[in-house]
PDB file of C-alpha atoms in Angstrom:
ATOM      1  CA  SER A 369      -1.833   8.165  -8.490  1.00 49.00           C
ATOM      2  CA  ARG A 370       1.756   9.210  -8.733  1.00 55.00           C
ATOM      3  CA  VAL A 371       4.508   7.637  -6.653  1.00 58.00           C
ATOM      4  CA  GLU A 372       7.030  10.149  -5.361  1.00 65.00           C
ATOM      5  CA  LEU A 373      10.520   8.690  -5.312  1.00 61.00           C
ATOM      6  CA  PRO A 374      12.565   8.925  -2.106  1.00 67.00           C
ATOM      7  CA  GLU A 375      15.522  11.318  -2.348  1.00 70.00           C
ATOM      8  CA  SER A 376      18.052   8.493  -1.956  1.00 67.00           C
ATOM      9  CA  VAL A 377      16.570   6.672  -4.972  1.00 65.00           C
ATOM     10  CA  VAL A 378      16.605   9.829  -7.099  1.00 64.00           C
ATOM     11  CA  ALA A 379      20.249  10.461  -6.116  1.00 67.00           C
ATOM     12  CA  LYS A 380      21.262   6.923  -7.100  1.00 63.00           C
ATOM     13  CA  MET A 381      19.494   7.290 -10.441  1.00 59.00           C
ATOM     14  CA  GLU A 382      21.175  10.626 -11.152  1.00 62.00           C
ATOM     15  CA  ASP A 383      24.624   9.404 -10.099  1.00 64.00           C
ATOM     16  CA  GLY A 384      24.427   6.084 -11.941  1.00 58.00           C
ATOM     17  CA  ASP A 385      25.511   5.271 -15.438  1.00 51.00           C
ATOM     18  CA  GLY A 386      22.225   3.542 -16.208  1.00 50.00           C
ATOM     19  CA  GLU A 387      23.811   0.102 -15.915  1.00 51.00           C
ATOM     20  CA  GLY A 388      23.403  -0.472 -12.166  1.00 54.00           C
ATOM     21  CA  VAL A 389      20.498  -1.646 -10.097  1.00 61.00           C
ATOM     22  CA  VAL A 390      18.830   1.025  -8.001  1.00 73.00           C
ATOM     23  CA  HIS A 391      17.644  -0.638  -4.802  1.00 79.00           C
ATOM     24  CA  GLU A 392      17.798  -0.381  -1.034  1.00 84.00           C
ATOM     25  CA  GLU A 393      17.418  -2.953   1.711  1.00 88.00           C
ATOM     26  CA  HIS A 394      15.181  -2.116   4.684  1.00 87.00           C
ATOM     27  CA  ALA A 395      15.714  -4.282   7.781  1.00 87.00           C
ATOM     28  CA  ASP A 396      12.525  -3.437   9.666  1.00 90.00           C
ATOM     29  CA  VAL A 397       9.456  -1.897   8.055  1.00 91.00           C
ATOM     30  CA  VAL A 398       5.706  -2.203   8.525  1.00 92.00           C
ATOM     31  CA  ALA A 399       3.873  -2.812   5.261  1.00 92.00           C
ATOM     32  CA  VAL A 400       0.227  -2.157   4.446  1.00 93.00           C
ATOM     33  CA  VAL A 401      -0.904  -4.015   1.321  1.00 91.00           C
ATOM     34  CA  CYS A 402      -4.316  -3.300  -0.160  1.00 90.00           C
ATOM     35  CA  ALA A 403      -5.806  -5.520  -2.837  1.00 87.00           C
ATOM     36  CA  LEU A 404      -8.699  -4.098  -4.843  1.00 84.00           C
ATOM     37  CA  GLU A 405     -11.423  -6.560  -5.777  1.00 82.00           C
ATOM     38  CA  GLY A 406     -14.108  -6.529  -8.444  1.00 76.00           C
ATOM     39  CA  MET A 407     -12.636  -3.607 -10.362  1.00 76.00           C
ATOM     40  CA  GLU A 408     -13.027  -5.238 -13.794  1.00 78.00           C
ATOM     41  CA  ARG A 409     -16.747  -5.621 -13.251  1.00 78.00           C
ATOM     42  CA  SER A 410     -17.011  -2.025 -12.033  1.00 77.00           C
ATOM     43  CA  ALA A 411     -15.116  -0.746 -15.080  1.00 78.00           C
ATOM     44  CA  ARG A 412     -17.430  -2.568 -17.469  1.00 81.00           C
ATOM     45  CA  ARG A 413     -20.538  -1.398 -15.623  1.00 82.00           C
ATOM     46  CA  MET A 414     -19.697   2.283 -15.344  1.00 81.00           C
ATOM     47  CA  GLY A 415     -17.643   2.913 -18.479  1.00 81.00           C
ATOM     48  CA  HIS A 416     -14.019   3.801 -19.008  1.00 79.00           C
ATOM     49  CA  HIS A 417     -14.056   7.522 -18.181  1.00 86.00           C
ATOM     50  CA  LYS A 418     -16.108   7.256 -15.008  1.00 86.00           C
ATOM     51  CA  PHE A 419     -14.043   4.284 -13.812  1.00 83.00           C
ATOM     52  CA  GLU A 420     -10.780   6.096 -14.518  1.00 86.00           C
ATOM     53  CA  GLN A 421     -11.953   9.088 -12.475  1.00 87.00           C
ATOM     54  CA  LEU A 422     -13.104   6.848  -9.610  1.00 85.00           C
ATOM     55  CA  HIS A 423      -9.758   5.019  -9.570  1.00 84.00           C
ATOM     56  CA  THR A 424      -7.804   8.288  -9.697  1.00 86.00           C
ATOM     57  CA  ASP A 425      -9.846   9.756  -6.815  1.00 89.00           C
ATOM     58  CA  LEU A 426      -9.287   6.631  -4.733  1.00 87.00           C
ATOM     59  CA  MET A 427      -5.527   6.505  -5.352  1.00 88.00           C
ATOM     60  CA  ASP A 428      -5.130  10.255  -4.752  1.00 90.00           C
ATOM     61  CA  GLU A 429      -6.862   9.965  -1.387  1.00 90.00           C
ATOM     62  CA  TRP A 430      -4.794   6.926  -0.393  1.00 89.00           C
ATOM     63  CA  ASP A 431      -1.631   8.783  -1.435  1.00 90.00           C
ATOM     64  CA  ARG A 432      -2.674  11.744   0.731  1.00 91.00           C
ATOM     65  CA  ILE A 433      -3.271   9.488   3.738  1.00 92.00           C
ATOM     66  CA  ALA A 434       0.106   7.755   3.321  1.00 90.00           C
ATOM     67  CA  ARG A 435       1.975  11.026   2.692  1.00 88.00           C
ATOM     68  CA  GLU A 436       0.535  12.594   5.867  1.00 91.00           C
ATOM     69  CA  ALA A 437       1.762   9.536   7.791  1.00 90.00           C
ATOM     70  CA  ARG A 438       5.231   9.865   6.175  1.00 88.00           C
ATOM     71  CA  ALA A 439       4.901   6.457   4.534  1.00 89.00           C
ATOM     72  CA  GLN A 440       6.381   5.548   1.154  1.00 86.00           C
ATOM     73  CA  THR A 441       3.940   4.233  -1.431  1.00 86.00           C
ATOM     74  CA  ALA A 442       4.213   1.992  -4.455  1.00 84.00           C
ATOM     75  CA  ILE A 443       1.722   0.512  -6.872  1.00 78.00           C
ATOM     76  CA  ASP A 444       2.247  -2.904  -8.363  1.00 71.00           C
ATOM     77  CA  ASP A 445      -0.462  -5.545  -8.390  1.00 74.00           C
ATOM     78  CA  CYS A 446      -1.641  -3.982  -5.117  1.00 82.00           C
ATOM     79  CA  TYR A 447      -1.451  -0.579  -3.464  1.00 88.00           C
ATOM     80  CA  VAL A 448       1.394  -0.554  -0.916  1.00 89.00           C
ATOM     81  CA  ALA A 449       2.251   1.843   1.917  1.00 90.00           C
ATOM     82  CA  VAL A 450       5.476   1.189   3.848  1.00 90.00           C
ATOM     83  CA  VAL A 451       6.263   2.748   7.238  1.00 90.00           C
ATOM     84  CA  GLY A 452       9.867   2.850   8.409  1.00 85.00           C
ATOM     85  CA  ALA A 453      11.678   2.891   5.052  1.00 81.00           C
ATOM     86  CA  PHE A 454      14.193   5.617   4.216  1.00 76.00           C
ATOM     87  CA  GLY A 455      14.424   6.749   7.846  1.00 73.00           C
ATOM     88  CA  SER A 456      10.713   7.557   8.134  1.00 70.00           C
ATOM     89  CA  GLY A 457      10.042   5.289  11.125  1.00 66.00           C
ATOM     90  CA  SER A 458       9.324   6.423  14.656  1.00 73.00           C
ATOM     91  CA  GLY A 459      10.033   3.157  16.438  1.00 77.00           C
ATOM     92  CA  PRO A 460       8.479  -0.306  16.389  1.00 72.00           C
ATOM     93  CA  GLU A 461       5.277   0.392  18.343  1.00 77.00           C
ATOM     94  CA  GLU A 462       4.583   3.736  16.698  1.00 84.00           C
ATOM     95  CA  ASP A 463       5.223   2.326  13.211  1.00 87.00           C
ATOM     96  CA  VAL A 464       2.548  -0.326  13.803  1.00 87.00           C
ATOM     97  CA  ALA A 465       0.091   2.305  15.043  1.00 87.00           C
ATOM     98  CA  VAL A 466       0.825   4.480  11.986  1.00 89.00           C
ATOM     99  CA  ALA A 467       0.256   1.520   9.651  1.00 90.00           C
ATOM    100  CA  VAL A 468      -3.097   0.784  11.316  1.00 90.00           C
ATOM    101  CA  ARG A 469      -4.141   4.446  10.901  1.00 90.00           C
ATOM    102  CA  ILE A 470      -3.168   4.338   7.225  1.00 92.00           C
ATOM    103  CA  ALA A 471      -5.145   1.122   6.690  1.00 92.00           C
ATOM    104  CA  GLU A 472      -8.180   2.548   8.523  1.00 91.00           C
ATOM    105  CA  GLY A 473      -8.056   5.667   6.332  1.00 91.00           C
ATOM    106  CA  MET A 474      -7.779   3.574   3.177  1.00 91.00           C
ATOM    107  CA  LEU A 475     -10.698   1.409   4.288  1.00 90.00           C
ATOM    108  CA  ALA A 476     -12.826   4.468   5.087  1.00 89.00           C
ATOM    109  CA  LYS A 477     -12.273   5.887   1.585  1.00 88.00           C
ATOM    110  CA  ALA A 478     -13.070   2.512   0.017  1.00 86.00           C
ATOM    111  CA  GLU A 479     -16.273   2.319   2.084  1.00 85.00           C
ATOM    112  CA  GLU A 480     -17.318   5.753   0.745  1.00 84.00           C
ATOM    113  CA  MET A 481     -17.018   4.312  -2.768  1.00 80.00           C
ATOM    114  CA  ARG A 482     -18.605   0.955  -2.012  1.00 74.00           C
ATOM    115  CA  GLY A 483     -21.679   1.858  -4.070  1.00 74.00           C
ATOM    116  CA  GLU A 484     -19.382   2.064  -7.094  1.00 75.00           C
ATOM    117  CA  GLY A 485     -18.172  -1.493  -6.501  1.00 74.00           C
ATOM    118  CA  VAL A 486     -14.921  -0.736  -4.642  1.00 79.00           C
ATOM    119  CA  LYS A 487     -13.989  -3.663  -2.392  1.00 84.00           C
ATOM    120  CA  VAL A 488     -10.674  -4.072  -0.585  1.00 88.00           C
ATOM    121  CA  ARG A 489      -8.682  -6.550   1.466  1.00 89.00           C
ATOM    122  CA  LEU A 490      -5.986  -5.050   3.691  1.00 91.00           C
ATOM    123  CA  GLY A 491      -3.045  -6.784   5.362  1.00 92.00           C
ATOM    124  CA  ILE A 492      -0.359  -5.439   7.679  1.00 92.00           C
ATOM    125  CA  ALA A 493       2.964  -7.126   8.497  1.00 92.00           C
ATOM    126  CA  ARG A 494       6.448  -6.239   9.752  1.00 92.00           C
ATOM    127  CA  GLY A 495       9.755  -7.461   8.429  1.00 92.00           C
ATOM    128  CA  LYS A 496      12.444  -6.960   5.842  1.00 93.00           C
ATOM    129  CA  ALA A 497      11.792  -5.338   2.493  1.00 92.00           C
ATOM    130  CA  THR A 498      13.656  -4.176  -0.573  1.00 90.00           C
ATOM    131  CA  SER A 499      12.731  -1.089  -2.551  1.00 87.00           C
ATOM    132  CA  ALA A 500      13.829  -0.860  -6.160  1.00 84.00           C
ATOM    133  CA  MET A 501      13.337   0.642  -9.557  1.00 78.00           C
ATOM    134  CA  VAL A 502      12.131  -2.244 -11.726  1.00 77.00           C
ATOM    135  CA  GLY A 503      12.215  -2.303 -15.521  1.00 71.00           C
ATOM    136  CA  VAL A 504      14.301  -0.523 -18.099  1.00 67.00           C
ATOM    137  CA  ARG A 505      11.988   1.166 -20.610  1.00 72.00           C
ATOM    138  CA  ALA A 506       8.974   1.870 -18.411  1.00 72.00           C
ATOM    139  CA  GLY A 507      10.591   1.492 -15.007  1.00 73.00           C
ATOM    140  CA  TYR A 508       8.595   1.865 -11.852  1.00 78.00           C
ATOM    141  CA  PHE A 509       9.335   2.036  -8.137  1.00 79.00           C
ATOM    142  CA  THR A 510       8.170  -0.831  -5.945  1.00 84.00           C
ATOM    143  CA  PHE A 511       8.753  -2.756  -2.744  1.00 87.00           C
ATOM    144  CA  PHE A 512       9.083  -6.515  -2.334  1.00 89.00           C
ATOM    145  CA  GLY A 513      10.261  -8.949   0.314  1.00 91.00           C
ATOM    146  CA  PRO A 514       8.952 -10.790   3.372  1.00 93.00           C
ATOM    147  CA  ALA A 515       7.055  -7.855   4.933  1.00 93.00           C
ATOM    148  CA  LEU A 516       5.102  -7.275   1.702  1.00 91.00           C
ATOM    149  CA  TRP A 517       4.451 -10.941   1.020  1.00 91.00           C
ATOM    150  CA  ASP A 518       3.257 -11.524   4.583  1.00 92.00           C
ATOM    151  CA  ALA A 519       0.993  -8.445   4.483  1.00 91.00           C
ATOM    152  CA  TRP A 520      -0.550  -9.596   1.207  1.00 90.00           C
ATOM    153  CA  GLU A 521      -0.997 -13.125   2.517  1.00 90.00           C
ATOM    154  CA  VAL A 522      -2.723 -12.167   5.786  1.00 88.00           C
ATOM    155  CA  GLY A 523      -4.918  -9.675   3.934  1.00 88.00           C
ATOM    156  CA  GLN A 524      -6.198 -12.484   1.740  1.00 88.00           C
ATOM    157  CA  LEU A 525      -7.131 -14.492   4.850  1.00 84.00           C
ATOM    158  CA  GLY A 526      -9.572 -11.866   6.092  1.00 81.00           C
ATOM    159  CA  ALA A 527     -12.994 -10.888   4.903  1.00 82.00           C
ATOM    160  CA  GLU A 528     -13.447  -8.150   2.325  1.00 85.00           C
ATOM    161  CA  GLY A 529     -13.576  -4.792   4.090  1.00 84.00           C
ATOM    162  CA  CYS A 530     -11.377  -5.852   7.036  1.00 83.00           C
ATOM    163  CA  ILE A 531      -7.809  -5.159   8.075  1.00 87.00           C
ATOM    164  CA  VAL A 532      -5.792  -8.236   9.049  1.00 86.00           C
ATOM    165  CA  MET A 533      -2.417  -8.186  10.800  1.00 86.00           C
ATOM    166  CA  THR A 534       0.108 -10.872  11.542  1.00 83.00           C
ATOM    167  CA  GLN A 535      -0.211 -12.267  15.066  1.00 72.00           C
ATOM    168  CA  GLU A 536       3.142 -10.751  16.025  1.00 73.00           C
ATOM    169  CA  LEU A 537       1.948  -7.263  15.127  1.00 69.00           C
ATOM    170  CA  SER A 538      -1.339  -7.738  16.932  1.00 64.00           C
ATOM    171  CA  ALA A 539       0.635  -8.269  20.142  1.00 58.00           C
ATOM    172  CA  GLU A 540       3.127  -5.442  19.462  1.00 57.00           C
ATOM    173  CA  GLY A 541       0.550  -2.897  18.331  1.00 52.00           C
ATOM    174  CA  GLY A 542      -1.867  -3.445  21.174  1.00 44.00           C
ATOM    175  CA  VAL A 543      -4.621  -4.505  18.802  1.00 46.00           C
ATOM    176  CA  GLU A 544      -6.630  -7.337  20.288  1.00 42.00           C
ATOM    177  CA  GLY A 545      -6.792 -10.456  18.196  1.00 39.00           C
ATOM    178  CA  LYS A 546      -5.538 -10.900  14.696  1.00 40.00           C
ATOM    179  CA  THR A 547      -8.096  -8.779  12.871  1.00 50.00           C
ATOM    180  CA  VAL A 548      -8.795  -5.106  13.370  1.00 55.00           C
ATOM    181  CA  PRO A 549     -12.579  -4.946  13.961  1.00 46.00           C
ATOM    182  CA  CYS A 550     -14.487  -4.829  10.677  1.00 44.00           C
ATOM    183  CA  ARG A 551     -16.870  -1.963   9.994  1.00 41.00           C
ATOM    184  CA  ARG A 552     -19.503  -4.260   8.507  1.00 36.00           C
TER     185      ARG A 552
END
């Protein structure tokens, strides 16, 4: 998987002297955070090359889903898709609906690979976030802040293979209850 940097981040990096911090504040985004589970066991069972190909296929498909939805992605400890950053949002209700579609697409791809040991927990939340280039030698682009932390936290509350949203988003997005219906 390869994270494509937003144009504003690239411009700041090109214009900077290398001494500054490249970051942006985002007042209202919807974050989808996906935690992969059991990947160490899968890697040992199937071998390095097969696991690497499986992981690459999964990330490429998730990147495609997020890109089609005009979401920005980042990979840290979890896979992250953010709707509404860098002017990509369509409004509060639509951003929630887009995030749910992204999460459903990610879950569908994970379900296809379930036989290979791919298990996921997905959380969705709205709030503030910061995007930044982190690190000096091997820098990488990531998001952090309340929207990401809340999405990770609610995702951990749900069962594996389900999408969990904050209660506020459930009401805003027209999704009944706190959990998007599980496919299992």
